């Protein structure tokens, strides 16, 4: 495992690609060639892929959904749980097969898995057909690595350089909603989590640069932006400027983009001022993803989460009281090493009290190099699976119960696109982040429309334009 070194954060304000574009005429080099880009993992990876895609397009590539057609395959990987590893290597197997008949195919792998030393070694020793390995800190070097590719494996990953890049260009997935990175990395070092190692320590972007980006997105007609970071509530704590997430949230709201969201929150850094701002500004959406991880004080302590069950609940209830109609979702890990039946019951108790709008639930997965992975575990996988199952039944019941409250209500829904299942429907999200399938034609795509909710399921609502 590469440990982050503690170099001072440097700010680069020039986009290196701009130089390449001018000097090397990127667009001509791969004109007519195709790229296949696959993204695993969290929103941060999804947004990083928008940067990767921009570089591929600057190089002249066009996208394809058909792997066999591709001249370059780029995998943007996730390391948060072990199963991601198997998926990626399974996929690489397909690339290897294609490359037998098409040796000019470029295979590139980046993202969080590439940052793991064991993975880099595995690729080096067992997967020589992989041409390029890049990391989370040097996505901007990908175009150069592609231009220089001679099919000799090039592993170019650094543990932590500490840069904050500005003026990055993205080829965004949507013209309606956009991600805005406000910070990189994480300083929390929860004992189960690999993120501080794969993405380095927390580096916040300067507030004026973030606001400039939001202003541009507003001018381009974006309806919604999501402020993105591993722990957005800690925004600014690493900067010398006297700014925090509340300042950023308020300044962003004043720009006047119709919808503002943010992920992910950490209860430890959530202040009353932030809650008051969410309640005050109608364009800050009443939706908060507030990871619990465990409802047991023993386990929370072992996880290094820095709050007790009681403190979490106090914050949760404050949010519910102060923000009208707020929806709260969460992340929960079951089967942390030596989690007892009582620990698990404590988690169920909190889930029963919070009645979450939704919950992402996971079985604990040991990640090499993290403190928790060194703990000897006495709980069997079967037991963990049974706990996950019980928890899922409970959280799904509450999702449905919450969703049913929407029936006969009129909700503002931002329509994002045509429904894949039914051509007579479009889909979008309520202010509280509920997915709604709406009977309507595609003229409403990109608009916020009032929708009468007619039916509710655990994971979505149905509605008609009101
Ligand atoms: N095992 C299982 N789940 C994990 N998460 C993070 N690390 C692990 C791990 N080692 C979960 C947490 C986090 C979400 C993004 O993934 O719940 O909030
Ligand atoms: Fe991982 Fe904890 Fe940081 Fe979230 S807050 S990214 S769980 S270390």
mmCIF file of N, CA, C and O in Angstrom, residues 1-5 7 10 12 16 111-112 114-117 120 133-142 144-145 154-163 165 196-200 203:
data_model
loop_
_atom_site.group_PDB
_atom_site.id
_atom_site.type_symbol
_atom_site.label_atom_id
_atom_site.label_comp_id
_atom_site.label_asym_id
_atom_site.label_seq_id
_atom_site.Cartn_x
_atom_site.Cartn_y
_atom_site.Cartn_z
ATOM 1 N N UNK A 1 0.831 -1.205 0.000
ATOM 2 C CA UNK A 1 0.000 0.000 0.000
ATOM 3 C C UNK A 1 0.860 1.248 0.000
ATOM 4 O O UNK A 1 1.763 1.388 0.806
ATOM 5 N N UNK A 2 0.599 2.131 -0.916
ATOM 6 C CA UNK A 2 1.314 3.398 -0.917
ATOM 7 C C UNK A 2 0.756 4.303 0.159
ATOM 8 O O UNK A 2 -0.432 4.588 0.176
ATOM 9 N N UNK A 3 1.572 4.771 1.047
ATOM 10 C CA UNK A 3 1.099 5.722 2.056
ATOM 11 C C UNK A 3 1.266 7.127 1.500
ATOM 12 O O UNK A 3 2.228 7.417 0.801
ATOM 13 N N UNK A 4 0.324 7.984 1.822
ATOM 14 C CA UNK A 4 0.463 9.353 1.323
ATOM 15 C C UNK A 4 1.645 10.056 1.977
ATOM 16 O O UNK A 4 1.845 9.890 3.179
ATOM 17 N N UNK A 5 2.461 10.756 1.191
ATOM 18 C CA UNK A 5 3.460 11.570 1.866
ATOM 19 C C UNK A 5 2.834 12.940 2.098
ATOM 20 O O UNK A 5 1.772 13.265 1.602
ATOM 21 N N UNK A 7 3.579 16.083 1.411
ATOM 22 C CA UNK A 7 4.040 17.280 0.694
ATOM 23 C C UNK A 7 3.022 18.408 0.793
ATOM 24 O O UNK A 7 1.832 18.163 0.881
ATOM 25 N N UNK A 10 0.337 21.911 -3.851
ATOM 26 C CA UNK A 10 0.724 22.919 -4.844
ATOM 27 C C UNK A 10 -0.497 23.189 -5.706
ATOM 28 O O UNK A 10 -1.270 22.287 -5.982
ATOM 29 N N UNK A 12 -1.788 24.151 -9.342
ATOM 30 C CA UNK A 12 -1.426 24.391 -10.744
ATOM 31 C C UNK A 12 -2.608 25.049 -11.406
ATOM 32 O O UNK A 12 -3.696 24.494 -11.412
ATOM 33 N N UNK A 16 -2.553 21.426 -18.343
ATOM 34 C CA UNK A 16 -1.466 20.934 -19.189
ATOM 35 C C UNK A 16 -1.954 20.504 -20.564
ATOM 36 O O UNK A 16 -1.220 20.599 -21.539
ATOM 37 N N UNK A 111 -7.734 5.185 -11.838
ATOM 38 C CA UNK A 111 -8.648 5.210 -10.693
ATOM 39 C C UNK A 111 -8.035 4.640 -9.434
ATOM 40 O O UNK A 111 -6.828 4.423 -9.339
ATOM 41 N N UNK A 112 -8.896 4.363 -8.453
ATOM 42 C CA UNK A 112 -8.424 4.023 -7.101
ATOM 43 C C UNK A 112 -7.671 2.695 -7.028
ATOM 44 O O UNK A 112 -6.724 2.559 -6.266
ATOM 45 N N UNK A 114 -5.712 1.405 -9.211
ATOM 46 C CA UNK A 114 -4.341 1.592 -9.703
ATOM 47 C C UNK A 114 -3.433 2.138 -8.617
ATOM 48 O O UNK A 114 -2.214 1.995 -8.689
ATOM 49 N N UNK A 115 -4.035 2.810 -7.628
ATOM 50 C CA UNK A 115 -3.229 3.393 -6.547
ATOM 51 C C UNK A 115 -2.754 2.346 -5.549
ATOM 52 O O UNK A 115 -1.917 2.626 -4.715
ATOM 53 N N UNK A 116 -3.319 1.132 -5.635
ATOM 54 C CA UNK A 116 -2.923 0.088 -4.686
ATOM 55 C C UNK A 116 -1.670 -0.603 -5.220
ATOM 56 O O UNK A 116 -1.674 -1.102 -6.344
ATOM 57 N N UNK A 117 -0.651 -0.657 -4.394
ATOM 58 C CA UNK A 117 0.611 -1.235 -4.842
ATOM 59 C C UNK A 117 0.436 -2.691 -5.271
ATOM 60 O O UNK A 117 0.994 -3.132 -6.273
ATOM 61 N N UNK A 120 -0.973 -2.766 -8.767
ATOM 62 C CA UNK A 120 0.047 -2.387 -9.765
ATOM 63 C C UNK A 120 0.992 -3.580 -10.001
ATOM 64 O O UNK A 120 1.338 -3.895 -11.149
ATOM 65 N N UNK A 133 -1.005 2.351 -16.988
ATOM 66 C CA UNK A 133 -1.613 2.408 -15.657
ATOM 67 C C UNK A 133 -1.380 3.817 -15.132
ATOM 68 O O UNK A 133 -0.239 4.260 -15.013
ATOM 69 N N UNK A 134 -2.478 4.526 -14.879
ATOM 70 C CA UNK A 134 -2.356 5.881 -14.321
ATOM 71 C C UNK A 134 -3.146 5.952 -13.024
ATOM 72 O O UNK A 134 -3.991 5.107 -12.752
ATOM 73 N N UNK A 135 -2.877 6.977 -12.208
ATOM 74 C CA UNK A 135 -3.491 7.022 -10.880
ATOM 75 C C UNK A 135 -4.542 8.102 -10.737
ATOM 76 O O UNK A 135 -4.967 8.708 -11.720
ATOM 77 N N UNK A 136 -4.950 8.338 -9.495
ATOM 78 C CA UNK A 136 -5.970 9.361 -9.254
ATOM 79 C C UNK A 136 -5.366 10.763 -9.214
ATOM 80 O O UNK A 136 -6.081 11.748 -9.328
ATOM 81 N N UNK A 137 -4.040 10.850 -9.024
ATOM 82 C CA UNK A 137 -3.401 12.168 -8.917
ATOM 83 C C UNK A 137 -2.855 12.688 -10.240
ATOM 84 O O UNK A 137 -2.366 13.802 -10.307
ATOM 85 N N UNK A 138 -2.866 11.867 -11.266
ATOM 86 C CA UNK A 138 -2.267 12.321 -12.534
ATOM 87 C C UNK A 138 -3.121 11.980 -13.755
ATOM 88 O O UNK A 138 -2.603 11.591 -14.798
ATOM 89 N N UNK A 139 -4.426 12.170 -13.615
ATOM 90 C CA UNK A 139 -5.327 11.930 -14.751
ATOM 91 C C UNK A 139 -4.890 12.803 -15.927
ATOM 92 O O UNK A 139 -4.959 12.405 -17.081
ATOM 93 N N UNK A 140 -4.393 14.006 -15.593
ATOM 94 C CA UNK A 140 -3.998 14.948 -16.642
ATOM 95 C C UNK A 140 -2.800 14.458 -17.459
ATOM 96 O O UNK A 140 -2.502 15.009 -18.510
ATOM 97 N N UNK A 141 -2.116 13.425 -16.977
ATOM 98 C CA UNK A 141 -0.992 12.894 -17.764
ATOM 99 C C UNK A 141 -1.426 11.823 -18.756
ATOM 100 O O UNK A 141 -0.617 11.345 -19.551
ATOM 101 N N UNK A 142 -2.703 11.446 -18.678
ATOM 102 C CA UNK A 142 -3.181 10.381 -19.571
ATOM 103 C C UNK A 142 -2.967 10.704 -21.055
ATOM 104 O O UNK A 142 -2.480 9.847 -21.800
ATOM 105 N N UNK A 144 -0.744 12.403 -22.586
ATOM 106 C CA UNK A 144 0.676 12.237 -22.929
ATOM 107 C C UNK A 144 1.036 10.751 -22.985
ATOM 108 O O UNK A 144 1.729 10.285 -23.891
ATOM 109 N N UNK A 145 0.499 9.995 -22.011
ATOM 110 C CA UNK A 145 0.810 8.561 -21.973
ATOM 111 C C UNK A 145 0.222 7.849 -23.189
ATOM 112 O O UNK A 145 0.817 6.920 -23.725
ATOM 113 N N UNK A 154 3.403 0.902 -19.328
ATOM 114 C CA UNK A 154 3.846 2.132 -18.680
ATOM 115 C C UNK A 154 3.018 2.341 -17.414
ATOM 116 O O UNK A 154 1.846 2.696 -17.485
ATOM 117 N N UNK A 155 3.635 2.066 -16.260
ATOM 118 C CA UNK A 155 2.928 2.278 -14.984
ATOM 119 C C UNK A 155 3.384 3.609 -14.427
ATOM 120 O O UNK A 155 4.564 3.795 -14.126
ATOM 121 N N UNK A 156 2.450 4.553 -14.330
ATOM 122 C CA UNK A 156 2.796 5.903 -13.902
ATOM 123 C C UNK A 156 1.788 6.343 -12.837
ATOM 124 O O UNK A 156 0.762 6.930 -13.130
ATOM 125 N N UNK A 157 2.113 5.960 -11.605
ATOM 126 C CA UNK A 157 1.195 6.240 -10.492
ATOM 127 C C UNK A 157 2.021 6.826 -9.370
ATOM 128 O O UNK A 157 3.077 6.293 -9.050
ATOM 129 N N UNK A 158 1.591 7.960 -8.807
ATOM 130 C CA UNK A 158 2.298 8.365 -7.606
ATOM 131 C C UNK A 158 1.391 8.327 -6.400
ATOM 132 O O UNK A 158 0.173 8.425 -6.522
ATOM 133 N N UNK A 159 2.051 8.147 -5.231
ATOM 134 C CA UNK A 159 1.245 7.904 -4.043
ATOM 135 C C UNK A 159 0.451 9.150 -3.682
ATOM 136 O O UNK A 159 -0.726 9.107 -3.464
ATOM 137 N N UNK A 160 1.127 10.280 -3.597
ATOM 138 C CA UNK A 160 0.378 11.479 -3.283
ATOM 139 C C UNK A 160 1.213 12.686 -3.632
ATOM 140 O O UNK A 160 2.259 12.915 -3.048
ATOM 141 N N UNK A 161 0.749 13.479 -4.574
ATOM 142 C CA UNK A 161 1.525 14.626 -4.942
ATOM 143 C C UNK A 161 0.952 15.892 -4.333
ATOM 144 O O UNK A 161 1.657 16.859 -4.103
ATOM 145 N N UNK A 162 -0.339 15.849 -4.059
ATOM 146 C CA UNK A 162 -0.940 16.976 -3.364
ATOM 147 C C UNK A 162 -1.339 18.138 -4.245
ATOM 148 O O UNK A 162 -1.531 19.238 -3.769
ATOM 149 N N UNK A 163 -1.459 17.904 -5.515
ATOM 150 C CA UNK A 163 -1.863 19.006 -6.371
ATOM 151 C C UNK A 163 -3.356 19.284 -6.304
ATOM 152 O O UNK A 163 -4.157 18.393 -6.088
ATOM 153 N N UNK A 165 -5.639 20.837 -9.097
ATOM 154 C CA UNK A 165 -5.640 21.369 -10.461
ATOM 155 C C UNK A 165 -6.817 22.311 -10.648
ATOM 156 O O UNK A 165 -7.896 22.076 -10.131
ATOM 157 N N UNK A 196 -8.519 7.536 1.986
ATOM 158 C CA UNK A 196 -7.406 8.448 2.291
ATOM 159 C C UNK A 196 -6.073 7.986 1.683
ATOM 160 O O UNK A 196 -5.178 8.804 1.468
ATOM 161 N N UNK A 197 -5.944 6.677 1.413
ATOM 162 C CA UNK A 197 -4.709 6.170 0.811
ATOM 163 C C UNK A 197 -4.738 6.287 -0.713
ATOM 164 O O UNK A 197 -3.731 6.586 -1.334
ATOM 165 N N UNK A 198 -5.911 6.033 -1.304
ATOM 166 C CA UNK A 198 -5.957 6.078 -2.773
ATOM 167 C C UNK A 198 -6.122 7.498 -3.305
ATOM 168 O O UNK A 198 -5.770 7.781 -4.447
ATOM 169 N N UNK A 199 -6.688 8.384 -2.473
ATOM 170 C CA UNK A 199 -6.933 9.745 -2.979
ATOM 171 C C UNK A 199 -6.182 10.819 -2.204
ATOM 172 O O UNK A 199 -6.338 12.011 -2.492
ATOM 173 N N UNK A 200 -5.421 10.398 -1.205
ATOM 174 C CA UNK A 200 -4.565 11.357 -0.501
ATOM 175 C C UNK A 200 -5.303 12.192 0.519
ATOM 176 O O UNK A 200 -6.500 12.045 0.729
ATOM 177 N N UNK A 203 -7.565 18.148 0.196
ATOM 178 C CA UNK A 203 -7.130 19.412 -0.431
ATOM 179 C C UNK A 203 -8.372 20.106 -0.982
ATOM 180 O O UNK A 203 -9.006 19.595 -1.900
#
